[in-house]
Amino acid sequence: NAGVTQTPKFRVLKTGQSMTLLCAQDMNHEYMYWYRQDPGMGLRLIHYSVGEGTTAKGEVPDGYNVSRLKKQNFLLGLESAAPSQTSVYFCASRGGTDTQYFGPGTRLTVL
Amino acid sequence: DQQVKQNSPSLSVQEGRISILNCDYTNSMFDYFLWYKKYPAEGPTFLISISSIKDKNEDGRFTVFLNKSAKHLSLHIVPSQPGDSAVYFCAASGPPRGSTLGRLYFGRGTQLTVWP
């Protein structure tokens, strides 16, 4: 039981490039979330999903897209990366309680 | 608008003593509160939670206290150990749930340093 995994762990992009971050969970959780963490800002919600095939915007969705084609996977896409998207990205999932379980994070640098 | 606030960005405590981390919230609809612990280069890990029907929850060295009238909660770590050095995030959730988020609102975190 791996819990929540994220790939890649690190990535460096140039401005304007695109990439996809993958989150996978093996806990059969319905809900999945993408957050970003910036120094002094805590965790801010980007997008979330309440089930397979559904997605919705969080508090900082601009510049990101997501897809949940399979229940266990939640993908976060950056179509045209900007330096302001340099951050650490965390995926989380939850089942029937409010407790969310987090992945190890992806550190993204946009030059 | 920050609905969950951790006003102390850092706390330094000697090993063996008590660590008290504080958290305030503004939304009176919040009814479930959590603390997460985060080490560098790792994801946050769930530590302890409390429902609004309780005013205290204890798990080993960790105790969370909830004061609903003051909209305040605190995490007590007794005794503190060097391995407790990490960033601690307070989080809260409330209705409506169901098809909406059941989202968590996070504070900005408190860096706890426990020195020998």
mmCIF file of C-alpha atoms in Angstrom:
data_model
loop_
_atom_site.group_PDB
_atom_site.id
_atom_site.type_symbol
_atom_site.label_atom_id
_atom_site.label_comp_id
_atom_site.label_asym_id
_atom_site.label_seq_id
_atom_site.Cartn_x
_atom_site.Cartn_y
_atom_site.Cartn_z
ATOM 1 C CA ASN A 1 0.000 0.000 0.000
ATOM 2 C CA ALA A 2 1.930 3.030 -1.287
ATOM 3 C CA GLY A 3 -0.687 5.644 -0.325
ATOM 4 C CA VAL A 4 -0.319 8.735 -2.496
ATOM 5 C CA THR A 5 2.531 8.922 -4.985
ATOM 6 C CA GLN A 6 3.613 11.785 -7.229
ATOM 7 C CA THR A 7 5.782 11.905 -10.323
ATOM 8 C CA PRO A 8 8.135 13.505 -11.048
ATOM 9 C CA LYS A 9 9.819 14.573 -7.813
ATOM 10 C CA PHE A 10 11.709 17.446 -9.416
ATOM 11 C CA ARG A 11 11.392 19.320 -12.679
ATOM 12 C CA VAL A 12 12.911 22.392 -14.259
ATOM 13 C CA LEU A 13 11.032 24.086 -17.089
ATOM 14 C CA LYS A 14 11.644 27.082 -19.276
ATOM 15 C CA THR A 15 8.982 29.754 -19.527
ATOM 16 C CA GLY A 16 6.329 28.695 -21.998
ATOM 17 C CA GLN A 17 6.958 24.962 -21.788
ATOM 18 C CA SER A 18 4.244 22.565 -20.766
ATOM 19 C CA MET A 19 4.209 19.602 -18.428
ATOM 20 C CA THR A 20 1.936 17.221 -16.566
ATOM 21 C CA LEU A 21 2.250 16.168 -12.938
ATOM 22 C CA LEU A 22 0.832 12.774 -12.079
ATOM 23 C CA CYS A 23 -0.752 11.821 -8.786
ATOM 24 C CA ALA A 24 -1.788 8.259 -7.993
ATOM 25 C CA GLN A 25 -3.490 6.815 -4.925
ATOM 26 C CA ASP A 26 -4.188 3.199 -4.053
ATOM 27 C CA MET A 27 -6.676 3.807 -1.217
ATOM 28 C CA ASN A 28 -9.771 3.847 -3.410
ATOM 29 C CA HIS A 29 -10.463 7.436 -2.347
ATOM 30 C CA GLU A 30 -13.135 9.435 -4.112
ATOM 31 C CA TYR A 31 -11.728 12.891 -3.434
ATOM 32 C CA MET A 32 -8.417 14.163 -4.757
ATOM 33 C CA TYR A 33 -6.755 17.564 -4.512
ATOM 34 C CA TRP A 34 -3.859 19.552 -5.914
ATOM 35 C CA TYR A 35 -2.158 22.170 -3.738
ATOM 36 C CA ARG A 36 0.796 24.416 -4.123
ATOM 37 C CA GLN A 37 3.021 25.513 -1.278
ATOM 38 C CA ASP A 38 4.991 28.713 -1.419
ATOM 39 C CA PRO A 39 7.179 30.175 1.327
ATOM 40 C CA GLY A 40 5.063 31.800 4.025
ATOM 41 C CA MET A 41 1.833 31.012 2.188
ATOM 42 C CA GLY A 42 0.810 27.635 3.537
ATOM 43 C CA LEU A 43 -1.063 25.254 1.256
ATOM 44 C CA ARG A 44 -3.310 26.737 -1.396
ATOM 45 C CA LEU A 45 -5.856 24.649 -3.275
ATOM 46 C CA ILE A 46 -5.486 24.673 -7.068
ATOM 47 C CA HIS A 47 -8.088 22.167 -8.287
ATOM 48 C CA TYR A 48 -9.942 19.250 -6.828
ATOM 49 C CA SER A 49 -12.042 16.276 -7.847
ATOM 50 C CA VAL A 50 -14.963 14.650 -6.059
ATOM 51 C CA GLY A 51 -14.920 11.562 -8.230
ATOM 52 C CA GLU A 52 -13.832 9.988 -11.485
ATOM 53 C CA GLY A 53 -14.597 12.263 -14.419
ATOM 54 C CA THR A 54 -15.233 15.351 -12.267
ATOM 55 C CA THR A 55 -13.006 18.318 -11.565
ATOM 56 C CA ALA A 56 -13.491 21.776 -10.109
ATOM 57 C CA LYS A 57 -11.512 24.932 -9.404
ATOM 58 C CA GLY A 58 -9.967 25.745 -6.072
ATOM 59 C CA GLU A 59 -8.672 29.101 -4.903
ATOM 60 C CA VAL A 60 -5.702 29.508 -7.288
ATOM 61 C CA PRO A 61 -6.684 27.694 -10.541
ATOM 62 C CA ASP A 62 -5.354 30.096 -13.162
ATOM 63 C CA GLY A 63 -2.698 28.626 -15.444
ATOM 64 C CA TYR A 64 -3.510 25.024 -14.505
ATOM 65 C CA ASN A 65 -5.762 22.313 -15.865
ATOM 66 C CA VAL A 66 -6.621 18.928 -14.403
ATOM 67 C CA SER A 67 -8.118 15.630 -15.423
ATOM 68 C CA ARG A 68 -9.459 12.632 -13.510
ATOM 69 C CA LEU A 69 -9.996 9.931 -16.124
ATOM 70 C CA LYS A 70 -9.402 7.123 -13.640
ATOM 71 C CA LYS A 71 -10.400 7.095 -9.990
ATOM 72 C CA GLN A 72 -6.860 6.427 -8.812
ATOM 73 C CA ASN A 73 -5.160 9.150 -10.894
ATOM 74 C CA PHE A 74 -5.345 12.930 -10.835
ATOM 75 C CA LEU A 75 -3.280 14.857 -13.368
ATOM 76 C CA LEU A 76 -2.237 18.492 -13.095
ATOM 77 C CA GLY A 77 -1.202 20.239 -16.303
ATOM 78 C CA LEU A 78 0.633 23.444 -16.997
ATOM 79 C CA GLU A 79 0.050 24.489 -20.585
ATOM 80 C CA SER A 80 2.476 27.416 -20.690
ATOM 81 C CA ALA A 81 4.646 27.585 -17.610
ATOM 82 C CA ALA A 82 5.461 30.924 -15.996
ATOM 83 C CA PRO A 83 8.056 31.782 -13.321
ATOM 84 C CA SER A 84 5.174 32.494 -10.922
ATOM 85 C CA GLN A 85 4.389 28.777 -11.044
ATOM 86 C CA THR A 86 7.690 27.911 -9.411
ATOM 87 C CA SER A 87 6.500 26.091 -6.316
ATOM 88 C CA VAL A 88 6.175 22.781 -4.544
ATOM 89 C CA TYR A 89 3.068 20.900 -5.614
ATOM 90 C CA PHE A 90 1.278 18.440 -3.376
ATOM 91 C CA CYS A 91 -1.445 16.020 -4.238
ATOM 92 C CA ALA A 92 -3.816 14.697 -1.574
ATOM 93 C CA SER A 93 -6.708 12.294 -1.380
ATOM 94 C CA ARG A 94 -9.408 11.511 1.129
ATOM 95 C CA GLY A 95 -12.047 8.918 1.661
ATOM 96 C CA GLY A 96 -15.038 9.098 3.997
ATOM 97 C CA THR A 97 -13.570 11.414 6.603
ATOM 98 C CA ASP A 98 -12.181 14.926 6.334
ATOM 99 C CA THR A 99 -8.599 13.719 6.774
ATOM 100 C CA GLN A 100 -6.542 14.194 3.646
ATOM 101 C CA TYR A 101 -3.457 12.137 2.886
ATOM 102 C CA PHE A 102 -0.642 13.804 1.017
ATOM 103 C CA GLY A 103 1.935 12.711 -1.493
ATOM 104 C CA PRO A 104 5.636 13.566 -1.176
ATOM 105 C CA GLY A 105 5.463 16.582 -3.473
ATOM 106 C CA THR A 106 6.911 17.781 -6.766
ATOM 107 C CA ARG A 107 9.383 20.648 -6.744
ATOM 108 C CA LEU A 108 8.953 22.675 -9.919
ATOM 109 C CA THR A 109 11.227 25.479 -11.063
ATOM 110 C CA VAL A 110 10.279 27.639 -14.033
ATOM 111 C CA LEU A 111 13.126 29.673 -15.465
ATOM 112 C CA ASP B 1 -9.128 36.110 3.320
ATOM 113 C CA GLN B 2 -7.292 33.785 5.675
ATOM 114 C CA GLN B 3 -9.894 31.776 7.566
ATOM 115 C CA VAL B 4 -7.311 29.820 9.523
ATOM 116 C CA LYS B 5 -4.440 31.709 11.082
ATOM 117 C CA GLN B 6 -1.243 30.643 12.719
ATOM 118 C CA ASN B 7 0.216 33.858 14.000
ATOM 119 C CA SER B 8 3.551 32.478 15.139
ATOM 120 C CA PRO B 9 5.765 31.558 12.189
ATOM 121 C CA SER B 10 8.288 29.925 14.486
ATOM 122 C CA LEU B 11 8.673 28.417 17.944
ATOM 123 C CA SER B 12 11.822 27.238 19.690
ATOM 124 C CA VAL B 13 11.626 24.863 22.652
ATOM 125 C CA GLN B 14 14.112 22.911 24.678
ATOM 126 C CA GLU B 15 13.977 19.120 24.558
ATOM 127 C CA GLY B 16 11.794 17.681 27.299
ATOM 128 C CA ARG B 17 9.665 20.787 27.699
ATOM 129 C CA ILE B 18 6.186 21.456 26.398
ATOM 130 C CA SER B 19 5.582 22.862 22.914
ATOM 131 C CA ILE B 20 2.357 24.786 22.408
ATOM 132 C CA LEU B 21 1.330 25.665 18.880
ATOM 133 C CA ASN B 22 -1.640 27.941 18.405
ATOM 134 C CA CYS B 23 -4.245 28.360 15.706
ATOM 135 C CA ASP B 24 -7.207 30.724 15.310
ATOM 136 C CA TYR B 25 -10.083 30.529 12.892
ATOM 137 C CA THR B 26 -12.750 32.953 11.775
ATOM 138 C CA ASN B 27 -15.460 30.752 10.268
ATOM 139 C CA SER B 28 -17.919 29.637 12.955
ATOM 140 C CA MET B 29 -19.160 26.884 10.614
ATOM 141 C CA PHE B 30 -15.919 24.933 10.908
ATOM 142 C CA ASP B 31 -16.567 21.721 12.818
ATOM 143 C CA TYR B 32 -13.491 19.589 12.271
ATOM 144 C CA PHE B 33 -9.890 20.532 12.897
ATOM 145 C CA LEU B 34 -6.643 18.826 12.047
ATOM 146 C CA TRP B 35 -2.940 19.226 12.605
ATOM 147 C CA TYR B 36 -0.394 18.168 10.037
ATOM 148 C CA LYS B 37 3.339 17.857 10.441
ATOM 149 C CA LYS B 38 5.746 18.485 7.603
ATOM 150 C CA TYR B 39 9.423 17.682 7.339
ATOM 151 C CA PRO B 40 11.558 19.315 4.621
ATOM 152 C CA ALA B 41 11.249 17.673 1.207
ATOM 153 C CA GLU B 42 8.297 15.543 2.357
ATOM 154 C CA GLY B 43 4.557 15.860 2.135
ATOM 155 C CA PRO B 44 2.440 16.868 5.126
ATOM 156 C CA THR B 45 1.483 13.947 7.342
ATOM 157 C CA PHE B 46 -1.645 13.809 9.421
ATOM 158 C CA LEU B 47 -0.961 14.117 13.133
ATOM 159 C CA ILE B 48 -4.159 14.522 15.130
ATOM 160 C CA SER B 49 -7.679 15.844 14.727
ATOM 161 C CA ILE B 50 -10.621 16.984 16.795
ATOM 162 C CA SER B 51 -14.308 17.328 16.172
ATOM 163 C CA SER B 52 -16.193 20.378 17.417
ATOM 164 C CA ILE B 53 -18.254 18.183 19.746
ATOM 165 C CA LYS B 54 -15.112 17.678 21.829
ATOM 166 C CA ASP B 55 -12.792 20.111 23.541
ATOM 167 C CA LYS B 56 -9.793 17.825 23.832
ATOM 168 C CA ASN B 57 -8.252 14.926 21.983
ATOM 169 C CA GLU B 58 -5.122 13.127 23.030
ATOM 170 C CA ASP B 59 -2.776 10.777 21.209
ATOM 171 C CA GLY B 60 0.380 9.875 23.057
ATOM 172 C CA ARG B 61 2.520 12.968 23.462
ATOM 173 C CA PHE B 62 0.156 15.068 21.351
ATOM 174 C CA THR B 63 -2.978 16.767 22.642
ATOM 175 C CA VAL B 64 -5.214 19.151 20.780
ATOM 176 C CA PHE B 65 -7.472 21.561 22.669
ATOM 177 C CA LEU B 66 -10.423 23.333 21.103
ATOM 178 C CA ASN B 67 -12.030 26.483 22.473
ATOM 179 C CA LYS B 68 -15.056 27.087 20.266
ATOM 180 C CA SER B 69 -16.146 30.304 21.919
ATOM 181 C CA ALA B 70 -12.723 31.817 21.258
ATOM 182 C CA LYS B 71 -12.383 30.103 17.849
ATOM 183 C CA HIS B 72 -9.014 28.882 18.975
ATOM 184 C CA LEU B 73 -7.212 25.582 19.042
ATOM 185 C CA SER B 74 -3.823 24.562 20.256
ATOM 186 C CA LEU B 75 -1.525 21.590 19.901
ATOM 187 C CA HIS B 76 0.497 20.550 22.928
ATOM 188 C CA ILE B 77 3.513 18.291 22.587
ATOM 189 C CA VAL B 78 4.799 16.849 25.854
ATOM 190 C CA PRO B 79 7.633 16.127 26.191
ATOM 191 C CA SER B 80 9.124 17.719 23.094
ATOM 192 C CA GLN B 81 11.809 15.792 21.247
ATOM 193 C CA PRO B 82 14.323 16.894 18.593
ATOM 194 C CA GLY B 83 12.531 14.683 16.074
ATOM 195 C CA ASP B 84 9.465 16.887 16.519
ATOM 196 C CA SER B 85 11.271 19.703 14.725
ATOM 197 C CA ALA B 86 9.112 20.355 11.662
ATOM 198 C CA VAL B 87 6.530 22.733 10.257
ATOM 199 C CA TYR B 88 3.088 22.242 11.783
ATOM 200 C CA PHE B 89 -0.014 23.182 9.832
ATOM 201 C CA CYS B 90 -3.408 23.728 11.347
ATOM 202 C CA ALA B 91 -6.401 22.959 9.109
ATOM 203 C CA ALA B 92 -10.166 23.203 9.394
ATOM 204 C CA SER B 93 -13.223 21.988 7.542
ATOM 205 C CA GLY B 94 -16.968 22.421 7.747
ATOM 206 C CA PRO B 95 -20.262 22.017 5.921
ATOM 207 C CA PRO B 96 -21.469 21.738 3.320
ATOM 208 C CA ARG B 97 -19.856 18.428 2.433
ATOM 209 C CA GLY B 98 -21.260 15.925 -0.004
ATOM 210 C CA SER B 99 -20.626 16.988 -3.578
ATOM 211 C CA THR B 100 -18.606 20.017 -2.507
ATOM 212 C CA LEU B 101 -15.084 19.876 -1.318
ATOM 213 C CA GLY B 102 -15.064 18.839 2.253
ATOM 214 C CA ARG B 103 -12.086 21.041 1.634
ATOM 215 C CA LEU B 104 -9.504 21.884 4.212
ATOM 216 C CA TYR B 105 -8.506 25.447 4.976
ATOM 217 C CA PHE B 106 -4.897 25.618 6.038
ATOM 218 C CA GLY B 107 -2.964 28.033 8.163
ATOM 219 C CA ARG B 108 0.457 29.182 6.997
ATOM 220 C CA GLY B 109 2.324 26.917 9.378
ATOM 221 C CA THR B 110 4.580 27.212 12.413
ATOM 222 C CA GLN B 111 8.187 26.044 12.300
ATOM 223 C CA LEU B 112 8.919 24.192 15.549
ATOM 224 C CA THR B 113 12.536 23.731 16.542
ATOM 225 C CA VAL B 114 13.328 21.502 19.506
ATOM 226 C CA TRP B 115 16.889 21.909 20.722
ATOM 227 C CA PRO B 116 18.795 19.530 22.998
#
